[in-house]
Coordinates of C-alpha atoms in Angstrom, one line a residue:
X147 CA -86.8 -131.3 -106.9
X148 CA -88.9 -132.1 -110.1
X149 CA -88.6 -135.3 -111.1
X150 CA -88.6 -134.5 -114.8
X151 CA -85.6 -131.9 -113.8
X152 CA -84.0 -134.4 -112.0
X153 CA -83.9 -136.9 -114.8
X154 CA -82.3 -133.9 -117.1
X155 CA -79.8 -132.9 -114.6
X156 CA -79.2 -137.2 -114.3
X157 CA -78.8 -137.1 -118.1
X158 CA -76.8 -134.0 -118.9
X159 CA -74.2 -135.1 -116.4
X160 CA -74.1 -138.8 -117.9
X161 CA -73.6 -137.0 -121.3
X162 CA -71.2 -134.3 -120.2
X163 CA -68.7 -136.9 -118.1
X164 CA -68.6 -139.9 -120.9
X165 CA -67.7 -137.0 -123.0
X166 CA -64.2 -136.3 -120.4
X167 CA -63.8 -140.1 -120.2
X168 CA -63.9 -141.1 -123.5
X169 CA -60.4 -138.8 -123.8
X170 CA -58.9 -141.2 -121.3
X171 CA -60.5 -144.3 -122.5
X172 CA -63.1 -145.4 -119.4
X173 CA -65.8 -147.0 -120.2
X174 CA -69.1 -145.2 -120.8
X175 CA -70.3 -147.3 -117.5
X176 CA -67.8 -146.3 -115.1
X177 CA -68.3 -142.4 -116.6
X178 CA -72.4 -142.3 -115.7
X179 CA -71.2 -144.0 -112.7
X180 CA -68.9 -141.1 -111.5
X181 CA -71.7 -138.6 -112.9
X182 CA -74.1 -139.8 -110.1
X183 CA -71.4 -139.5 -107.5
X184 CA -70.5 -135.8 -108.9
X185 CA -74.4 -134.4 -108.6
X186 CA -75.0 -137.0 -105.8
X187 CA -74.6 -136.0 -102.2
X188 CA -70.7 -137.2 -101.9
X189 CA -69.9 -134.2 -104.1
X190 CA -72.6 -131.7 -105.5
X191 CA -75.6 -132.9 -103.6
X192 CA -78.0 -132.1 -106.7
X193 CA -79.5 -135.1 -106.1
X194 CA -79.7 -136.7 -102.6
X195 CA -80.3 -140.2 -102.2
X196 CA -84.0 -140.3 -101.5
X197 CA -84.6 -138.7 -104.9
X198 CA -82.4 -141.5 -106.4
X199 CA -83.7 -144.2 -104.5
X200 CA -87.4 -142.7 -105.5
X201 CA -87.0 -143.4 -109.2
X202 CA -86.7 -147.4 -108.6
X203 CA -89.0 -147.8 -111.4
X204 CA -86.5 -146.7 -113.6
X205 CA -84.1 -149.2 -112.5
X206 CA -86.4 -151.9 -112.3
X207 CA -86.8 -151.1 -115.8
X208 CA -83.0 -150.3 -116.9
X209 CA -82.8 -154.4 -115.4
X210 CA -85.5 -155.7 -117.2
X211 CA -84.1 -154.9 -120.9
X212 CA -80.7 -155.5 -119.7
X213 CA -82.0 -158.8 -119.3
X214 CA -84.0 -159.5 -121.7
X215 CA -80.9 -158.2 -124.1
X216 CA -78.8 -161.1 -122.6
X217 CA -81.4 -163.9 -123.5
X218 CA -81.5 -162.6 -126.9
X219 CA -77.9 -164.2 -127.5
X220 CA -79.0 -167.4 -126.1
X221 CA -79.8 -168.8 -129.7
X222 CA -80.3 -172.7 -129.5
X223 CA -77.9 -173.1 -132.3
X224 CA -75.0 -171.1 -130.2
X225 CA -76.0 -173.3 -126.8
X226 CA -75.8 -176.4 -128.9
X227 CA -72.1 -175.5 -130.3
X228 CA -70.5 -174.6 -126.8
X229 CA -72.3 -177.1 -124.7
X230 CA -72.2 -177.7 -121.2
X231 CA -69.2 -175.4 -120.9
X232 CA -71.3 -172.3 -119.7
X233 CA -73.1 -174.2 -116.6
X234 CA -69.9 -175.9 -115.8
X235 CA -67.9 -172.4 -115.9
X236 CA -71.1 -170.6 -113.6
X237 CA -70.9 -173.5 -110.5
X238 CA -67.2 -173.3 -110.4
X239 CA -66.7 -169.6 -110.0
X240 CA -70.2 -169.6 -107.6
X241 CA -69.4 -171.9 -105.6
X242 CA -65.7 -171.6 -105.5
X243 CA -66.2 -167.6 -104.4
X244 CA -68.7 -168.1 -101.9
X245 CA -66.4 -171.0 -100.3
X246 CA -63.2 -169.1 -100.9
X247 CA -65.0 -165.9 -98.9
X248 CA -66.6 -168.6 -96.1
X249 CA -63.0 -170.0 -95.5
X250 CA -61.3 -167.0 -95.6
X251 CA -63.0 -164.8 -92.7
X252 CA -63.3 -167.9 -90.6
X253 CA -59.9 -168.0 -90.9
X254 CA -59.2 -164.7 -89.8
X255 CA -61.8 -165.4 -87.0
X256 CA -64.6 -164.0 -88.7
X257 CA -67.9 -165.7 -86.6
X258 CA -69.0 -168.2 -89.0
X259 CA -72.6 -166.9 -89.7
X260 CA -71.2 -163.7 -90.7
X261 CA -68.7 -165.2 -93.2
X262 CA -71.8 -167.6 -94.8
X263 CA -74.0 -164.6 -95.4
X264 CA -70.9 -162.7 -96.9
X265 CA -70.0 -165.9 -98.7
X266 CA -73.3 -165.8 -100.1
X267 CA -73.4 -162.1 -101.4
X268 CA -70.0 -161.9 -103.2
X269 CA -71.3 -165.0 -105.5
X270 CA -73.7 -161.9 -107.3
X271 CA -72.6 -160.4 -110.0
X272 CA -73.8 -157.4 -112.2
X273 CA -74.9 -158.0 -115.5
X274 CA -75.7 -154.6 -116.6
X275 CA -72.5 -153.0 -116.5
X276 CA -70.5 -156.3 -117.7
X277 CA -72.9 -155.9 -121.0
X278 CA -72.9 -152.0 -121.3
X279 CA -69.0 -152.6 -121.7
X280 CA -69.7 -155.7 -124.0
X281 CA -72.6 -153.2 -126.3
X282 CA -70.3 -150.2 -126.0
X283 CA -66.9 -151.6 -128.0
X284 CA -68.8 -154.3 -129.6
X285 CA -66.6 -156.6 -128.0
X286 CA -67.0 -160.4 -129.9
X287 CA -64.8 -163.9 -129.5
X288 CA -65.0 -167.2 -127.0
X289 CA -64.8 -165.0 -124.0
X290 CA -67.3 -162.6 -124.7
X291 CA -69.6 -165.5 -125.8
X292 CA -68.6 -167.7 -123.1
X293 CA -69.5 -164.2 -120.6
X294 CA -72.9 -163.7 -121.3
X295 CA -74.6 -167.0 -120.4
X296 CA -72.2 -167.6 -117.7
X297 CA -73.4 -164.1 -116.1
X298 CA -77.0 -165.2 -117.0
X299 CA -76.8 -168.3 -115.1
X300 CA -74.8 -167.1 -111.8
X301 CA -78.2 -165.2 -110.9
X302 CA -80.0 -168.6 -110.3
X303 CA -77.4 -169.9 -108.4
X304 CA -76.9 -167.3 -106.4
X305 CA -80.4 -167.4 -105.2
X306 CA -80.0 -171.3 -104.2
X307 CA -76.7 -170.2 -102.4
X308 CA -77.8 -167.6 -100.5
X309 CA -81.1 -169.4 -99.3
X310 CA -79.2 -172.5 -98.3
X311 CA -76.6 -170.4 -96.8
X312 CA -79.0 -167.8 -95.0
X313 CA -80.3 -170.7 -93.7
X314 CA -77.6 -173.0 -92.1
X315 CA -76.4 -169.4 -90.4
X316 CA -80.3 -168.7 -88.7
X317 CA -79.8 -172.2 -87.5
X318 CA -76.5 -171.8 -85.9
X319 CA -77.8 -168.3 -84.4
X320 CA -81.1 -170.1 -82.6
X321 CA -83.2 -170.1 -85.3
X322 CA -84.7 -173.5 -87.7
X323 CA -83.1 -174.6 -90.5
X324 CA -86.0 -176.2 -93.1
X325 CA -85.6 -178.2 -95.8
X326 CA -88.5 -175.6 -97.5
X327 CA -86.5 -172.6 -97.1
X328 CA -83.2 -173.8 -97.9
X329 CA -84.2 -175.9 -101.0
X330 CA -87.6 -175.7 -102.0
X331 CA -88.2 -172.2 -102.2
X332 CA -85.3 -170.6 -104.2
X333 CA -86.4 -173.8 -106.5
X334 CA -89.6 -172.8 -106.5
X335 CA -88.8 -169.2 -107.4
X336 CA -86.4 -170.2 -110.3
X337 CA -88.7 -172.5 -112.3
X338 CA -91.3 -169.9 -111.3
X339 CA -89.3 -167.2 -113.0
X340 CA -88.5 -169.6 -116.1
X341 CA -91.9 -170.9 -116.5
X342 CA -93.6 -167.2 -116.6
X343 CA -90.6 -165.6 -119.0
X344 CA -91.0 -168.3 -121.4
X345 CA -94.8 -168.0 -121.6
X346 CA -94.8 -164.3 -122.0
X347 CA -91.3 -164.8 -124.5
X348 CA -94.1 -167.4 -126.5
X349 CA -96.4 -164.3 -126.4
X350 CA -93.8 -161.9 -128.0
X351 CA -93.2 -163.9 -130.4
X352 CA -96.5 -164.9 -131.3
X353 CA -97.7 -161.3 -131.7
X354 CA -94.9 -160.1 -133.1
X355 CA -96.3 -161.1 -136.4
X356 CA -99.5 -159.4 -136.4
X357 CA -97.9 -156.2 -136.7
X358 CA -96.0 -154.4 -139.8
X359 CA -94.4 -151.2 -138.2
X360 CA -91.3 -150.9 -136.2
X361 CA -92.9 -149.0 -133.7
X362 CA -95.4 -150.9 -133.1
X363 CA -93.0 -154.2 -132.4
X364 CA -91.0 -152.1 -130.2
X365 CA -94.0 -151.0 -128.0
X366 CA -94.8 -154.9 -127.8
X367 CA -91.7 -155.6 -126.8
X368 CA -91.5 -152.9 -124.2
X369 CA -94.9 -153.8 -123.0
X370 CA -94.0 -157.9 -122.7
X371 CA -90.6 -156.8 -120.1
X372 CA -92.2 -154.3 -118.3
X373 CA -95.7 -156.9 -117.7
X374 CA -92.8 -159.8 -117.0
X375 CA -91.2 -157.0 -114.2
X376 CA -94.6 -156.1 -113.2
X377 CA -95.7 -159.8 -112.4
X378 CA -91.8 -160.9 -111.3
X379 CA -92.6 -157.7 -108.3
X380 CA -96.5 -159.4 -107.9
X381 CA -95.3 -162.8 -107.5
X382 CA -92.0 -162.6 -106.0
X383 CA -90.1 -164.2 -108.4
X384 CA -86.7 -163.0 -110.4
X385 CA -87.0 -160.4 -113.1
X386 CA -83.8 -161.0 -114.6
X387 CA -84.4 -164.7 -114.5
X388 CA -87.7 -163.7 -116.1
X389 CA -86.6 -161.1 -118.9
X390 CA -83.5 -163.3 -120.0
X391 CA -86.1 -166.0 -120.7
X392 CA -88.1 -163.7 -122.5
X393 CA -85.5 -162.4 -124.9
X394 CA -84.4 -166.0 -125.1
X395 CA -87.7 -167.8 -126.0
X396 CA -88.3 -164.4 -128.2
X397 CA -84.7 -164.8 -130.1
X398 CA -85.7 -168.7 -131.4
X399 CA -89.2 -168.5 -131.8
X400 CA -89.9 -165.1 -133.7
X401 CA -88.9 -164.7 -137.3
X402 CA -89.0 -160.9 -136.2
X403 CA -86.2 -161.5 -134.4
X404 CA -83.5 -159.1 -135.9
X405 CA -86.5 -155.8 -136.0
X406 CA -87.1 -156.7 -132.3
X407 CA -83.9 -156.7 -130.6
X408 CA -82.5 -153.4 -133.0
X409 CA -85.6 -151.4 -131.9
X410 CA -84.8 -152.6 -128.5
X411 CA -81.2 -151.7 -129.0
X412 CA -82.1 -148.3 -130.2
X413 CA -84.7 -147.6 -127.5
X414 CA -82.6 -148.5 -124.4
X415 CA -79.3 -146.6 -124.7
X416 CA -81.0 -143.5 -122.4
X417 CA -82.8 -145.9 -120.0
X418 CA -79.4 -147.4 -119.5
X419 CA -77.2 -143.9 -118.9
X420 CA -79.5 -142.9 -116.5
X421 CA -80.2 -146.0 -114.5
X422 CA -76.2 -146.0 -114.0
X423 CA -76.2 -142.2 -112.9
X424 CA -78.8 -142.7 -110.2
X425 CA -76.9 -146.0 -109.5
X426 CA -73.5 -144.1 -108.7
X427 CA -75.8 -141.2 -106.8
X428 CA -76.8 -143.6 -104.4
X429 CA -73.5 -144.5 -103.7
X430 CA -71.7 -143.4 -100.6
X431 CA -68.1 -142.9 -100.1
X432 CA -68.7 -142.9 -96.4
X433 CA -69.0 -146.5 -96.2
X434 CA -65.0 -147.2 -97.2
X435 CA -63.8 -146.4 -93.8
X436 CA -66.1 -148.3 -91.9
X437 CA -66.0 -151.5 -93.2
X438 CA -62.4 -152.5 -91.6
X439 CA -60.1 -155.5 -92.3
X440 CA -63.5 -157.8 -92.4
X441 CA -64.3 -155.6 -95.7
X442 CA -60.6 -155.6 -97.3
X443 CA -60.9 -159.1 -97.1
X444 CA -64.0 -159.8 -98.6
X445 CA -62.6 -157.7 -101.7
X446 CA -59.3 -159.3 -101.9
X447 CA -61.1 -163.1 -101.4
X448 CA -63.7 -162.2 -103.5
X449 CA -61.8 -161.3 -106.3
X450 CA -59.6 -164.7 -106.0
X451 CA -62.9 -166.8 -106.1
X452 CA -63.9 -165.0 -109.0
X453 CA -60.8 -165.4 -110.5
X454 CA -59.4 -168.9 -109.4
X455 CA -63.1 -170.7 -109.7
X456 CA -63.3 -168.9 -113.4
X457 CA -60.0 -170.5 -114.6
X458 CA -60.9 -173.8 -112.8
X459 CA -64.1 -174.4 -114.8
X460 CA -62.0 -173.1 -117.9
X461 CA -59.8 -176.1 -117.6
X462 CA -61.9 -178.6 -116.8
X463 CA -64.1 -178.0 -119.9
X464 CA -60.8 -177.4 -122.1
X465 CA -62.0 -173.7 -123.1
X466 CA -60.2 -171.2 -125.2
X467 CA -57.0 -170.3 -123.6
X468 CA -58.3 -167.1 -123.3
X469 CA -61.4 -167.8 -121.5
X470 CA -58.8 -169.6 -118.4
X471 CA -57.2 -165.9 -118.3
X472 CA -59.6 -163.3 -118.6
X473 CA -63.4 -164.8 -117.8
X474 CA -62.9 -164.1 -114.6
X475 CA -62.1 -161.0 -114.7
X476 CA -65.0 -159.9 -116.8
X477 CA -67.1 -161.6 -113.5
X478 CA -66.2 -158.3 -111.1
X479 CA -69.3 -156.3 -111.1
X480 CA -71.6 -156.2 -108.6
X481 CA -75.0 -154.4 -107.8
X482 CA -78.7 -154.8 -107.5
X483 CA -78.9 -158.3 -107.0
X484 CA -75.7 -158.1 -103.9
X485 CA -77.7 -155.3 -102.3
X486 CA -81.0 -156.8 -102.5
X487 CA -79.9 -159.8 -100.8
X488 CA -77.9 -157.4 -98.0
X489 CA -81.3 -156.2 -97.7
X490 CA -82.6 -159.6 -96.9
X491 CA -79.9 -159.4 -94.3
X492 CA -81.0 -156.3 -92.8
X493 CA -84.6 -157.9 -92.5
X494 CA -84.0 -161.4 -91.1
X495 CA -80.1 -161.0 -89.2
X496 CA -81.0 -157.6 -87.0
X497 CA -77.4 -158.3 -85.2
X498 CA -75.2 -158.6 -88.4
X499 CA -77.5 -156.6 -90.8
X500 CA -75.8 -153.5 -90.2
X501 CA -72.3 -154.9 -90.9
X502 CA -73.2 -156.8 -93.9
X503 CA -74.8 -153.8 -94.9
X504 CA -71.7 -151.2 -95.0
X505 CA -69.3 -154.1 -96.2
X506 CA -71.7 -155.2 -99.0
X507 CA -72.5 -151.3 -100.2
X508 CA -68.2 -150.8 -100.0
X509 CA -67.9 -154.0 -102.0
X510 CA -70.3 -152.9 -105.0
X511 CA -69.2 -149.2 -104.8
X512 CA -65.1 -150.6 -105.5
X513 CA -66.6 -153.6 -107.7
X514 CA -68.8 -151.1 -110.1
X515 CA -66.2 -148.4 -110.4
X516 CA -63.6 -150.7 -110.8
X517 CA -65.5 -154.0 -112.6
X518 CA -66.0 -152.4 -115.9
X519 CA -62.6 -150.7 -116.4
X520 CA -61.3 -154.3 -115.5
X521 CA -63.6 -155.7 -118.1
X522 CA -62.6 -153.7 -120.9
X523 CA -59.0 -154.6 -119.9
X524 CA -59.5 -158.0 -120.1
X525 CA -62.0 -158.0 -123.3
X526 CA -58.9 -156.1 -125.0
X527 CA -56.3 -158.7 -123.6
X528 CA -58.0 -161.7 -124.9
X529 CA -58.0 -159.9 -128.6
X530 CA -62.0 -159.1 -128.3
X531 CA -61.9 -155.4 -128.0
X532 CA -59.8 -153.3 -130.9
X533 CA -56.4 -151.8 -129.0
X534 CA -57.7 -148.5 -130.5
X535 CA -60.7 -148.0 -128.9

C-alpha cells in the first residue's frame, strides 16, 4: 500500500473510533488503540503488520515529543517544592514490581532466569499513553504532578534493572556475569543520555531567542528532538532519557518558554493519533492464548508491584492521601520500552526469547488497552479529572 494512503486510512480510523468512544467515555488513547486493531490484521487487515512496523520513524518520533513534553513540567521551582518524593516513589514501585514478579514465578516453579528477565520487563512503563490521558482531560492535582516525574524517572531505572538482571540470569545459564555489563554500561548510557539532552536543551534555548515567529520556534524545536532521536539511535543511548532533558533544560532556561511548548502542543496532537493506531495495528490477539498460567501471573503480580510498591513509597514520603491510592494505578501502561528490552531477550537468551516474547507482547496488549481507561479512573477518583468528562 502507499504509505501516504496508509497514514490516511491510520488517521481517518483514529478520528472515526474516538468519535464512538467519546459517547462511552474511553479515553482518546484506548480509541486509536482499538482503531489499529480494527484496520490491522486481527480484524480488517488494511494494514498488516510489516506496513506498521515500516513507519518506525513515526514512532520514534511520536516518543521523542512525548518526551520532551514530560521534561517540560520538570520546572526547578516545582522539583524544589515536592523534593525527594518523586525518586523515592520511582525505586519503590521499580524495584518492588520487578521483585514481586521474581518471587512470584519462582514460586510457582518458574526457572529462575526466566522470572529475572520477566522481573525485569514488567518494571517499564509507558509514558505516552499515561500523558495522552493526562493532555486529553487536563487532568491537574498531587497525583498528576507526583505522575509525571515518577514515569520520567522509572525509564532510567529500568535500564539498570534489566542490565543487572539480564546479567545475573546469562551467568546462571553458562554465560559471565561482568561488573561492565551489569553496572557500568546502563551507567554509562544514562549520563550519556543526560549529558547530550541537556546540551542540545542549552541549544534550544539559546536559539530560541534569535527568532521572532512562532513558526520558526516551532521548527527549532522540532529540529532539536528529532537531532537528540537521531544521535540517541547513532550513539545508542535513550531517547526518552534524552528528549525529557531536553524539554527540561529548555523549560528553565528559555524565556520562550510558554511559545515553545504551545506550538509543540499544537503541532503534536496528529503525530500522537497516529503513532497509537499503528501501535494497536501491531498488536496481536493471537498471543493471549499462548502465554499460559506463566503469563496470567506476570499480569496479576505485575499489577500488585505496581500497586503495593506505589503506596509504599507514598507512605514513606508522607504524600497526599491520594497519591497512596491511585499513583499506582496511573503506573499500568506498557509499550516501546517493555518490547525493546523483549527484543534484547530474543537476541541474547535464544532458549527463553520466544517465551518472553509472547508473554511480554500479551502483557502490553492488556496493559495499553486497559492502562489508560484505568488511569482516567483513577485521575477522576483522586478529584483530578472533572466527573463530567
Amino acid at each position: 500500500m502507499n504509505t501516504l494512503l496508509l497514514i490516511g486510512i491510520a488517521m481517518g480510523a483514529g478520528l472515526l473510533v474516538s468519535r464512538g468512544a467519546r459517547a462511552v467515555k474511553l479515553p482518546n488513547v484506548t480509541a486509536f488503540l482499538v482503531a489499529g486493531l480494527l484496520i490491522g490484521p486481527c480484524v480488517a487487515g488494511l494494514i498488516n503488520r510489516e506496513q506498521a512496523a515500516s513507519m518506525g520513524i513515526i514512532s520514534d518520533a511520536a516518543l521523542g515529543f512525548i518526551a520532551y513534553a514530560i521534561g517540560g513540567e520538570f520546572k526547578l521551582s516545582y522539583l524544589k517544592k515536592i523534593g525527594k518524593a518523586p525518586l523515592t516513589i520511582t525505586a519503590f514501585q521499580g524495584l518492588a514490581t520487578a521483585l514481586c514478579v521474581d518471587v512470584g514465578l519462582i514460586a510457582f516453579g518458574v526457572e529462575v532466569p526466566l522470572a529475572l528477565l520477566l522481573g525485569a520487563i514488567a518494571l517499564a512503563t509507558a509514558p505516552a499513553a499515561t500523558l495522552m490521558v493526562v493532555r486529553q482531560y487536563k487532568a491537574d492535582g498531587p497525583v498528576t504532578r507526583m505522575l509525571l516525574p515518577v514515569v520520567a524517572m522509572d525509564d532510567a531505572l529500568g535500564l539498570m534493572v534489566y542490565s543487572i538482571s539480564a546479567s545475573v540470569a546469562q551467568g546462571m545459564l553458562g554465560g559471565q556475569i561482568t561488573v561492565v555489563s551489569m553496572v557500568l554500561t546502563p551507567l554509562l548510557e544514562i549520563v550519556g543520555s543526560v549529558a547530550l539532552g541537556a546540551a542540545l536543551g542549552f541549544v534550544l534555548a539559546f536559539c530560541a531567542r534569535f527568532f521572532a515567529s512562532r513558526g520558526n520556534k516551532l521548527a527549532l524545536s522540532i529540529a532539536l528532538v528529532l537531532a537528540g532521536v537521531g544521535l540517541c539511535d547513532m550513539l545508542n543511548l535513550s531517547s526518552l532519557l534524552v528528549c525529557m532533558m531536553i524539554g527540561a533544560v529548555m523549560v528553565n532556561m528559555s524565556q520562550q518558554r510558554e511559545v515553545l511548548m504551545e506550538q509543540c502542543d499544537r503541532f503534536t496532537p496528529p503525530l500522537f493519533l497516529l503513532f497509537f493506531v499503528l501501535s494497536g495495528a501491531e498488536l496481536d490477539l493471537a498471543v493471549l492464548p499462548q502465554v499460559g498460567l506463566i503469563g496470567l501471573g506476570y499480569l496479576l503480580l505485575r499489577f500488585m508491584g505496581k500497586w503495593g510498591g506505589t503506596m509504599l513509597g507514598a507512605v514513606c514520603v508522607h504524600a497526599d492521601g491520594n497519591i497512596k491510592k491511585y499513583l499506582g494505578l496511573t503506573l499500568l501502561p506498557q509499550a516501546g520500552v517493555a518490547i525493546g528490552m523483549a527484543s534484547q531477550v530474543a537476541a541474547h537468551f535464544p532458549t527463553l526469547g520466544s517465551q518472553v516474547s509472547t508473554i511480554v507482547l500479551a502483557g502490553v496488549l492488556v496493559f495499553e488497552l486497559i492502562g489508560p481507561v484505568i488511569t482516567k479512573l483513577a485521575l477522576t477518583k483522586a478529584g483530578e479529572i472533572p466527573t463530567n468528562k
